[in-house]
mmCIF file of C-alpha atoms (C1' of nucleotides) in Angstrom:
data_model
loop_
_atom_site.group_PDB
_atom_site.id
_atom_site.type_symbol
_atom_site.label_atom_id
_atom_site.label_comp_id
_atom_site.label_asym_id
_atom_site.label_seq_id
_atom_site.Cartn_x
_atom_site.Cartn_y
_atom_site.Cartn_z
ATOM 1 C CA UNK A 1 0.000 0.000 0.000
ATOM 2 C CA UNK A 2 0.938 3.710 -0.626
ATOM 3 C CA UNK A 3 1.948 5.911 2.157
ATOM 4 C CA UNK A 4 -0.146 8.278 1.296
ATOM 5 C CA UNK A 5 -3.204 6.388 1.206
ATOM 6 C CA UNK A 6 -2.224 4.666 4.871
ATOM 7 C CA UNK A 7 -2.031 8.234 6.288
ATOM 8 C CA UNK A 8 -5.520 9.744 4.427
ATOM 9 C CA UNK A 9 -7.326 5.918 5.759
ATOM 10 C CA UNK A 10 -6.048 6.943 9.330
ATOM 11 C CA UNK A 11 -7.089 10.420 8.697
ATOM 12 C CA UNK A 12 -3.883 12.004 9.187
ATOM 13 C CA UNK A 13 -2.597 14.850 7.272
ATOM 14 C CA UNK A 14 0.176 13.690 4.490
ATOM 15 C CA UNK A 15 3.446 15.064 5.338
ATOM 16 C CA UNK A 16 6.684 14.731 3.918
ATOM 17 C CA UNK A 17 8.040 13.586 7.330
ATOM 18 C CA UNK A 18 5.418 10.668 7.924
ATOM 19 C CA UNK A 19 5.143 9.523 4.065
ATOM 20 C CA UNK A 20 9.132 9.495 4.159
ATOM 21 C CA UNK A 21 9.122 7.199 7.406
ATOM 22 C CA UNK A 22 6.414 5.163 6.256
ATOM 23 C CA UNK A 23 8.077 4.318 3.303
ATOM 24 C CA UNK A 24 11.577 4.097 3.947
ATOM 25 C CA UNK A 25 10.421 0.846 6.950
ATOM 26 C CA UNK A 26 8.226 -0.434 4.221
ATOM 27 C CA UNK A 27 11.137 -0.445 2.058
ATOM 28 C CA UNK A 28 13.477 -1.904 3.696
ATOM 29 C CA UNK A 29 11.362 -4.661 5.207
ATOM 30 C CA UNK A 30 13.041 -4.371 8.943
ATOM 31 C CA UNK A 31 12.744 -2.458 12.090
ATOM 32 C CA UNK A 32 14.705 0.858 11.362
ATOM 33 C CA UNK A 33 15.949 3.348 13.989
ATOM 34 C CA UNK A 34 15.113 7.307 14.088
ATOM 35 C CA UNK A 35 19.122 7.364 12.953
ATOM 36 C CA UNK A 36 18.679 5.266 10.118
ATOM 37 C CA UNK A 37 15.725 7.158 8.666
ATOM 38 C CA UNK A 38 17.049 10.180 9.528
ATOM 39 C CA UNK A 39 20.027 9.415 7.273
ATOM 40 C CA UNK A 40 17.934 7.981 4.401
ATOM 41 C CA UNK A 41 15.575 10.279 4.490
ATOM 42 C CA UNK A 42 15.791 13.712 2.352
ATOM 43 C CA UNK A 43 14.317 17.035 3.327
ATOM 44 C CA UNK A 44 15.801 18.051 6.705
ATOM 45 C CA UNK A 45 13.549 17.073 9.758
ATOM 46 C CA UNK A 46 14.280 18.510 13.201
ATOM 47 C CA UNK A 47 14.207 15.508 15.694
ATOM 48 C CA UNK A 48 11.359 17.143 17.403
ATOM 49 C CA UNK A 49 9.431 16.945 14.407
ATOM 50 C CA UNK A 50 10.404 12.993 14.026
ATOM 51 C CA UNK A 51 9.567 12.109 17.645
ATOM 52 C CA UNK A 52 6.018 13.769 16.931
ATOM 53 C CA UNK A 53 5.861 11.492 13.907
ATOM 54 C CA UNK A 54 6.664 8.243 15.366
ATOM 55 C CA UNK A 55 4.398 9.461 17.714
ATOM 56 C CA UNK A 56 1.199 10.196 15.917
ATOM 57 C CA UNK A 57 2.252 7.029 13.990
ATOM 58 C CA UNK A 58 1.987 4.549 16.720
ATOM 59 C CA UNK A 59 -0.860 6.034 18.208
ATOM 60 C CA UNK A 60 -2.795 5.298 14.779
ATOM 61 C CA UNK A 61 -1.264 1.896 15.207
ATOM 62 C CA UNK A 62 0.599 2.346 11.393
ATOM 63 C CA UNK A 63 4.144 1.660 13.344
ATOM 64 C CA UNK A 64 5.219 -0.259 16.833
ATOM 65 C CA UNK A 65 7.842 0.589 18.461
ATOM 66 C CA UNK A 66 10.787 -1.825 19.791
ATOM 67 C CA UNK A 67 13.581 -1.210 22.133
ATOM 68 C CA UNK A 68 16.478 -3.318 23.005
ATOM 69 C CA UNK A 69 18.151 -3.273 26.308
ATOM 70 C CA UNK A 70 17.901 0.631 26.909
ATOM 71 C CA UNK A 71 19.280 2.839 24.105
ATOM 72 C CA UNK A 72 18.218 1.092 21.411
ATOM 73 C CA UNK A 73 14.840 1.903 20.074
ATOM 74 C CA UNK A 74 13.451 0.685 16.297
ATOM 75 C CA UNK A 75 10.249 1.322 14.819
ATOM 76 C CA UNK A 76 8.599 -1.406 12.507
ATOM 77 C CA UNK A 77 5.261 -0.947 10.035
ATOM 78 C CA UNK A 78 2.053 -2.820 11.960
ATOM 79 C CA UNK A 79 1.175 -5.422 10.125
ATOM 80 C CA UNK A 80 -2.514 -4.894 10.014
ATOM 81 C CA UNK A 81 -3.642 -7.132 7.699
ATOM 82 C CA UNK A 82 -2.975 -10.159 10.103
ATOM 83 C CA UNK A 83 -3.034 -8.425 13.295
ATOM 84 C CA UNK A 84 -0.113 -9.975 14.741
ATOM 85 C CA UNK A 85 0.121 -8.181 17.858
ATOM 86 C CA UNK A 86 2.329 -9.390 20.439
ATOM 87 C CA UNK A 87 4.841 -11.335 18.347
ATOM 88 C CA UNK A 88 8.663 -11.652 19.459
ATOM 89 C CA UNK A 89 11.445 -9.839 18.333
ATOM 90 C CA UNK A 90 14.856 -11.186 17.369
ATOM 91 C CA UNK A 91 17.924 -8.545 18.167
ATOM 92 C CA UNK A 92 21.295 -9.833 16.941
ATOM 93 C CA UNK A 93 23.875 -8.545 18.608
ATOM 94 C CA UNK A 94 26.296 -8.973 15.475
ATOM 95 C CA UNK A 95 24.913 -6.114 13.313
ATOM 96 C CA UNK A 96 22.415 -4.903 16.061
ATOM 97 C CA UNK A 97 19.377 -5.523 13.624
ATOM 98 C CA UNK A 98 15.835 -6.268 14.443
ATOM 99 C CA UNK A 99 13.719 -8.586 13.231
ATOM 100 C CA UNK A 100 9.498 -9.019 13.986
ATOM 101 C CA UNK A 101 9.216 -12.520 14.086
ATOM 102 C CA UNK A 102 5.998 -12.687 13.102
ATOM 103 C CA UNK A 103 5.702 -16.723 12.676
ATOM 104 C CA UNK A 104 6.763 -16.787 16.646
ATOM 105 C CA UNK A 105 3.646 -16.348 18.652
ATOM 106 C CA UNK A 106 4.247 -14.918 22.044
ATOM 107 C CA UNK A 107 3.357 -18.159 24.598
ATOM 108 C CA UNK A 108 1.542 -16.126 27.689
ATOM 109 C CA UNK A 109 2.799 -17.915 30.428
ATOM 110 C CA UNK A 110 1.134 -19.168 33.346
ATOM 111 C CA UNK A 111 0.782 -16.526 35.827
ATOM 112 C CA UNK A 112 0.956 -16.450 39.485
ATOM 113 C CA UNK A 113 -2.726 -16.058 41.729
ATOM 114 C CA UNK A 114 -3.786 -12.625 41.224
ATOM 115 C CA UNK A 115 -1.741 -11.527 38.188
ATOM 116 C CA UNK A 116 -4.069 -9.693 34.975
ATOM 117 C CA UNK A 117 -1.925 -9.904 31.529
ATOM 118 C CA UNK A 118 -2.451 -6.887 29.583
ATOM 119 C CA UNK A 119 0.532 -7.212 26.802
ATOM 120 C CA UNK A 120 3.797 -9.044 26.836
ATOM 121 C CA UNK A 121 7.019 -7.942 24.913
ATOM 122 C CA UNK A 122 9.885 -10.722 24.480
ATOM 123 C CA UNK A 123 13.077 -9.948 22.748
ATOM 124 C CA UNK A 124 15.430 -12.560 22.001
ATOM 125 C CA UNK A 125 18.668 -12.213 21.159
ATOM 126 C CA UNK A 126 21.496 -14.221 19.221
ATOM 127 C CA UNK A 127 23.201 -14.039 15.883
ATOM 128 C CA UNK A 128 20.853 -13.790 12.873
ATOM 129 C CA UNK A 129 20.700 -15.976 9.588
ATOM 130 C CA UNK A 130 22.824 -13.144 7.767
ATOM 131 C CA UNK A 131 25.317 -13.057 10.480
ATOM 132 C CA UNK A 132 25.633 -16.617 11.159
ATOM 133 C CA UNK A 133 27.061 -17.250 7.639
ATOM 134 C CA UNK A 134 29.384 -14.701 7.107
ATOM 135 C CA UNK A 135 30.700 -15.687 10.314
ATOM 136 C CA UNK B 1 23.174 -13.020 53.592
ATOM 137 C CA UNK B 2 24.810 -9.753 54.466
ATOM 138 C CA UNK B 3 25.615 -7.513 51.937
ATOM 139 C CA UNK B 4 29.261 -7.523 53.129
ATOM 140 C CA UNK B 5 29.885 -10.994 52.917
ATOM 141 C CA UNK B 6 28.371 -11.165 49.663
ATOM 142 C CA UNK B 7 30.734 -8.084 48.276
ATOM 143 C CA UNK B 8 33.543 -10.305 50.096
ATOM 144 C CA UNK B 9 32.908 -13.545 48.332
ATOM 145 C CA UNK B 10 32.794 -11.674 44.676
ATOM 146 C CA UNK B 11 35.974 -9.998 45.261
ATOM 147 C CA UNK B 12 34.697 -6.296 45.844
ATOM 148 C CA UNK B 13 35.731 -3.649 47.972
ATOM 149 C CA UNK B 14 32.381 -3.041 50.754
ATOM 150 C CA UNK B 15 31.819 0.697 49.777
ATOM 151 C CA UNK B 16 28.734 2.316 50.965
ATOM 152 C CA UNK B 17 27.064 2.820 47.867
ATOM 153 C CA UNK B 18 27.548 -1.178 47.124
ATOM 154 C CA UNK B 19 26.221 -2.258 50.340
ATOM 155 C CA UNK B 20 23.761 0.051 50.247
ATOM 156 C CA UNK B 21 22.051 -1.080 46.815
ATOM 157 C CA UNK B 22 22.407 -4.703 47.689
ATOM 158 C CA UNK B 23 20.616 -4.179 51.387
ATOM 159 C CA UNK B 24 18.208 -1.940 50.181
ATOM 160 C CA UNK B 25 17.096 -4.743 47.026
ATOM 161 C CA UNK B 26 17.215 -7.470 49.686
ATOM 162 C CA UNK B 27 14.959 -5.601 52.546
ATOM 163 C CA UNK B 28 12.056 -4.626 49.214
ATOM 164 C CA UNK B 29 12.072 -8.183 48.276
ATOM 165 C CA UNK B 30 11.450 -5.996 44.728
ATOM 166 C CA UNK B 31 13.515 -4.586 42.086
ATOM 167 C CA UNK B 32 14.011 -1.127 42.682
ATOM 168 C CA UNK B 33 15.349 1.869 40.407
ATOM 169 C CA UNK B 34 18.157 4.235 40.557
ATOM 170 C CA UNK B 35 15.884 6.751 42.043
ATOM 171 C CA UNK B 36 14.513 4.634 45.016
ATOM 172 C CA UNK B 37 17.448 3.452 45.886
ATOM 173 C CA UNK B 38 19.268 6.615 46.162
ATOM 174 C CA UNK B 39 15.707 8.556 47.793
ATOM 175 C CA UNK B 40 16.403 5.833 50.579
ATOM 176 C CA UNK B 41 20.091 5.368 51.006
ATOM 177 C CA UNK B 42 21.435 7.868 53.185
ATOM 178 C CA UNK B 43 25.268 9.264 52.470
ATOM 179 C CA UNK B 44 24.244 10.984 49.611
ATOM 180 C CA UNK B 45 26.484 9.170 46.504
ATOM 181 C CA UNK B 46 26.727 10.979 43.468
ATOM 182 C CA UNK B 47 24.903 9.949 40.739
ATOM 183 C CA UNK B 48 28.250 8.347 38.845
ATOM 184 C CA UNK B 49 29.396 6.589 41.992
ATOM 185 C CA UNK B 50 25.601 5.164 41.536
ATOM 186 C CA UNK B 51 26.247 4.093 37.727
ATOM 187 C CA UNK B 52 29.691 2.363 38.286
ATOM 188 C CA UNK B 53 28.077 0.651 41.438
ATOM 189 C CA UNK B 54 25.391 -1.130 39.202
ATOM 190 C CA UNK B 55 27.634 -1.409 36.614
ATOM 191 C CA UNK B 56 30.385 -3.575 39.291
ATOM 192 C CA UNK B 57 27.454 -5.594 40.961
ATOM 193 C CA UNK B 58 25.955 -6.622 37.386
ATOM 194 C CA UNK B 59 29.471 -7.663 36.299
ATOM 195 C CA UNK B 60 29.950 -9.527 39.226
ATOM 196 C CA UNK B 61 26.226 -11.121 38.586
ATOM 197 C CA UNK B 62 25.346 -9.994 42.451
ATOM 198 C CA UNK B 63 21.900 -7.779 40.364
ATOM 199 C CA UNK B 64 20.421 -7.424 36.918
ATOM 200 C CA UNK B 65 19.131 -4.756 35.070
ATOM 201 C CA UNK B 66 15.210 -4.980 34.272
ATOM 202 C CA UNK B 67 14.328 -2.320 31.385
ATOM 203 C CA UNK B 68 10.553 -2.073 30.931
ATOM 204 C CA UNK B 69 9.830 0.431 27.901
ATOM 205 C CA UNK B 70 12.288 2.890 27.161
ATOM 206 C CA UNK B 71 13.519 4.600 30.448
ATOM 207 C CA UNK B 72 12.348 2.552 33.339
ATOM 208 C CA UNK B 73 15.346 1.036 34.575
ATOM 209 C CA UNK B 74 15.248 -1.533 37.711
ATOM 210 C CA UNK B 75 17.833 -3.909 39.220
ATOM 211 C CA UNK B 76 17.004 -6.773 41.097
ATOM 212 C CA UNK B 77 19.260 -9.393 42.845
ATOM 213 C CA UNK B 78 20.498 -12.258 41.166
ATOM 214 C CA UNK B 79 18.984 -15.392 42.875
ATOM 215 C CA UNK B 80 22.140 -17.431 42.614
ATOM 216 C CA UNK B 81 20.858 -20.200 44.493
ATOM 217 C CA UNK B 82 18.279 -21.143 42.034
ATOM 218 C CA UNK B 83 20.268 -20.079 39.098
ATOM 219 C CA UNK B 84 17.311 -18.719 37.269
ATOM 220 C CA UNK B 85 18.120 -17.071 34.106
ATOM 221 C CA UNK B 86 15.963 -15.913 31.934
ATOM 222 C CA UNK B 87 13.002 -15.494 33.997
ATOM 223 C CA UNK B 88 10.059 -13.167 32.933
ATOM 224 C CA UNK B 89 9.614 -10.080 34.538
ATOM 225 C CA UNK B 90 6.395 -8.261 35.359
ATOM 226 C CA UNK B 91 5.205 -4.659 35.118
ATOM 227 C CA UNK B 92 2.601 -3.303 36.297
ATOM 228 C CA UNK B 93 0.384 -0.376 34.517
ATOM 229 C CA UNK B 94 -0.696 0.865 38.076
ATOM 230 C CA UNK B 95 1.779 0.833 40.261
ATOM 231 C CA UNK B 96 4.729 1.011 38.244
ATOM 232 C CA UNK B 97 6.236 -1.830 39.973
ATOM 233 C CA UNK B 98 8.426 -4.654 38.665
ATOM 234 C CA UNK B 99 8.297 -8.364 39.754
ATOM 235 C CA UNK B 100 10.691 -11.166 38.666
ATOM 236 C CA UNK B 101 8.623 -14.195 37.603
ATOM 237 C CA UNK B 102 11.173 -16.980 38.805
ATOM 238 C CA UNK B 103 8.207 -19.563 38.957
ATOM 239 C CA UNK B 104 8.327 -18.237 34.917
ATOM 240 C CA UNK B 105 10.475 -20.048 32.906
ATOM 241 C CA UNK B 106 11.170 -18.064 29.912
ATOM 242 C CA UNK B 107 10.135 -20.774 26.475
ATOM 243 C CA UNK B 108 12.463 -20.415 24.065
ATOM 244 C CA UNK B 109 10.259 -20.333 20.904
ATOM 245 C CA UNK B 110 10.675 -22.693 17.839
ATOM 246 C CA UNK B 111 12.832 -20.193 15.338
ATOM 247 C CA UNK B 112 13.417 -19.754 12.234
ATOM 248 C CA UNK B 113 16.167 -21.228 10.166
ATOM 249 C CA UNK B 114 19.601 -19.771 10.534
ATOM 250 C CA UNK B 115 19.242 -18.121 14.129
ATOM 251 C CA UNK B 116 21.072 -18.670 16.810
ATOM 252 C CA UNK B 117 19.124 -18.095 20.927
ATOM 253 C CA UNK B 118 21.960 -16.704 23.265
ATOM 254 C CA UNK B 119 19.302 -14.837 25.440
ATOM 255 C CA UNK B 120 15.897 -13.985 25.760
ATOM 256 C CA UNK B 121 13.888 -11.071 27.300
ATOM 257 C CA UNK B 122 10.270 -11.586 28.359
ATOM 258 C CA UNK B 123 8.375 -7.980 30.127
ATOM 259 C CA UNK B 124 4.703 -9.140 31.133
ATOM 260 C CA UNK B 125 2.629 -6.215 31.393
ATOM 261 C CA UNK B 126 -0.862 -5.256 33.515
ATOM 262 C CA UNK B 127 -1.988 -5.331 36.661
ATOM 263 C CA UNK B 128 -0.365 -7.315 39.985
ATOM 264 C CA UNK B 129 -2.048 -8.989 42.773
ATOM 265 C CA UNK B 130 -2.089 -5.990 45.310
ATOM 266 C CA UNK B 131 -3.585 -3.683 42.738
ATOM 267 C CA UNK B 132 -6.322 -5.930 41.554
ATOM 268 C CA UNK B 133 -7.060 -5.700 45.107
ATOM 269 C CA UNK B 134 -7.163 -2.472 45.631
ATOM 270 C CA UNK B 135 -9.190 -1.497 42.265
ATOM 271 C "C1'" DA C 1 -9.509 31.169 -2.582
ATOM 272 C "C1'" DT C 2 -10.220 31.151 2.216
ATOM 273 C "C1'" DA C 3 -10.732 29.541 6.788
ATOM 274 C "C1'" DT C 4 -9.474 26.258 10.115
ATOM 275 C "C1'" DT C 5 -6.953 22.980 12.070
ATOM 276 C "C1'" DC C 6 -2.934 20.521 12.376
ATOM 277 C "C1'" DT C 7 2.154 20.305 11.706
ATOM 278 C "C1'" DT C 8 6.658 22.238 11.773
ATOM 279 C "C1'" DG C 9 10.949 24.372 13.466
ATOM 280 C "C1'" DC C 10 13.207 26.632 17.012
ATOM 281 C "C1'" DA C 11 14.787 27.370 21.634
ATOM 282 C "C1'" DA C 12 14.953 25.830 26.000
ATOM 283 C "C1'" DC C 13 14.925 22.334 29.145
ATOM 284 C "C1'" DA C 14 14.860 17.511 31.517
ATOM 285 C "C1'" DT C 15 16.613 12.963 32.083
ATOM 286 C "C1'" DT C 16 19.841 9.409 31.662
ATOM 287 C "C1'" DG C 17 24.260 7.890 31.072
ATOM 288 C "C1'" DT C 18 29.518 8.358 30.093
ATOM 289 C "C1'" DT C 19 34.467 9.940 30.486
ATOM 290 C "C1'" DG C 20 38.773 12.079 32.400
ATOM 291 C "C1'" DC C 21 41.112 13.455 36.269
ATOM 292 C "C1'" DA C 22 42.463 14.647 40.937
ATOM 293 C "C1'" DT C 23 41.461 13.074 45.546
ATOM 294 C "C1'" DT C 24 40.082 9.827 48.943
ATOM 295 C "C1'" DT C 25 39.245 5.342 50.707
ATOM 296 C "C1'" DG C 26 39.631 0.186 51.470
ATOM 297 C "C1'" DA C 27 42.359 -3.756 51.781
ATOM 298 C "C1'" DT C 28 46.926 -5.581 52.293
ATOM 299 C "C1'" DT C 29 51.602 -5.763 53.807
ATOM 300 C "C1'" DT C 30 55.253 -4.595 56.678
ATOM 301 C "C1'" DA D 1 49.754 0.918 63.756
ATOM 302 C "C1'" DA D 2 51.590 2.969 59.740
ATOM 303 C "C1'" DA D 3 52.662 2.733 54.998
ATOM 304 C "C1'" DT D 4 51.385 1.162 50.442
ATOM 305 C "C1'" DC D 5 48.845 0.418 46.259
ATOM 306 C "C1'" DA D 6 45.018 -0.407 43.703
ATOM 307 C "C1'" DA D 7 40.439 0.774 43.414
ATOM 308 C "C1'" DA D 8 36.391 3.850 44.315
ATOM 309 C "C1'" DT D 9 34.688 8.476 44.718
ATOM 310 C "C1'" DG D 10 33.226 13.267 43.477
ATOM 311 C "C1'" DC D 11 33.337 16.776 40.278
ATOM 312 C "C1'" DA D 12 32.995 18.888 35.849
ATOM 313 C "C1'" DA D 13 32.087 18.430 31.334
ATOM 314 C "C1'" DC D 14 29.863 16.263 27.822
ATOM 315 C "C1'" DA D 15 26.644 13.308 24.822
ATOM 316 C "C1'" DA D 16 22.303 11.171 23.613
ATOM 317 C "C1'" DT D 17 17.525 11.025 23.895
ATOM 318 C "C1'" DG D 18 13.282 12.933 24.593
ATOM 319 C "C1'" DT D 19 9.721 16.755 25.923
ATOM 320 C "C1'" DT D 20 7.259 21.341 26.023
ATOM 321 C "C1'" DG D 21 5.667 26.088 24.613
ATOM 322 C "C1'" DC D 22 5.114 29.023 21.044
ATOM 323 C "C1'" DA D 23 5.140 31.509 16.629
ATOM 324 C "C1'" DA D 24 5.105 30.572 11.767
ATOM 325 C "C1'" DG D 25 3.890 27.620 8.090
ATOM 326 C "C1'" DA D 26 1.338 23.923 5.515
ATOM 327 C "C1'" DA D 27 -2.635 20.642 4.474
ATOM 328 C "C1'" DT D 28 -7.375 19.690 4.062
ATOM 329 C "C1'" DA D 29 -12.435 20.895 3.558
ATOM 330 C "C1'" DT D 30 -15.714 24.240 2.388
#
DNA sequence: ATATTCTTGCAACATTGTTGCATTTGATTT
DNA sequence: AAATCAAATGCAACAATGTTGCAAGAATAT
């Protein structure tokens, strides 16, 4: 789907900043970090302007956002279509990717007396296909 | 065990701040944050002597670091009696408070060709037994 | 084309974490 | 008990990340 007609269905206002971001982690088919699309992206943006973006952006449940340890934050496209929410995330620790692992349900465990689930967030880590053979 | 011994048997200088973050974990029973810990330690410890504290007692595998979201940061002690690694953790929505899940083995999920598990991270998030109580 | 509402950029600020360096402290040895 | 040496501390400076208020600018609907 076109950016532009993701942001006009979620009745946002098209922008240069949230087409560009939109389409840049559509592109490239992984997780990308406010650096990354900062550096792909043309047409200056002030980092305010991004952080509002991402913002609005999850909040209309287009993008999720994914962070790693503490520093590391990535933002990947929903995938509406199959509404896989709660799916794990791979991190490899090689090239510091992300991945949505999207074919790895997220088992809720069994939780002690008293305990509500609301949402569960599991990152794994490891080496990732691309890293394991070019190592 | 007393924080002293336990600084002892890891081959660490006692220092205030050290003995102070281990005590003050053991008495909550809970993981606590930077900010509790140093709102009840007295000898006020400078915000650095704080970081290279956690940083020695995480290296040493006396606590662990707990990152729900983006920029809540606990540490809880490292249970190593039981050994239990790669536990789940719990957050709660209400009270901001952070459980480790030790009776919550962590299931490594079935993954996709090529990657490699060294570690996984598993944050359970809603509502814990004493504010389901309360609400 | 115009009006309205939302978005942007800027400046300022807050929080979290790191690094270098001089000083102090803890553990060890004499 | 005093001297020694490595390690820990406090301070200042800095970096990264994120937020807020506000004036100016753009995007949609009429």
């Amino acid at each position: 789907m076109e950016p532009q007609k993701v942001l006009h269905d979620h009745n946002l206002k098209r922008t240069g900043c949230r087409e560009g971001i939109i389409s840049l982690i559509m592109e490239e088919g992984q997780p990308l970090s406010e650096n990354e699309i900062r550096d792909r992206l043309d047409g200056n943006f002030d980092r305010t302007t991004f952080y509002r973006s991402f913002k609005t952006l999850q909040e209309s449940k287009i993008i999720h956002k994914i962070v790693v340890d503490n520093q590391l934050v990535k933002y990947a496209l929903d995938n509406s279509l199959s509404k896989k929410r709660d799916h794990a995330h791979f991190y490899c620790e090689e090239c510091s990717s992300v991945r949505c692992l999207d074919s790895v349900p997220v088992e809720i465990p069994a939780m002690p007396e008293g305990f509500t689930v609301w949402e569960t967030e599991m990152i794994i880590k490891g080496l990732c296909d691309k890293c394991a053979i070019s190592s």
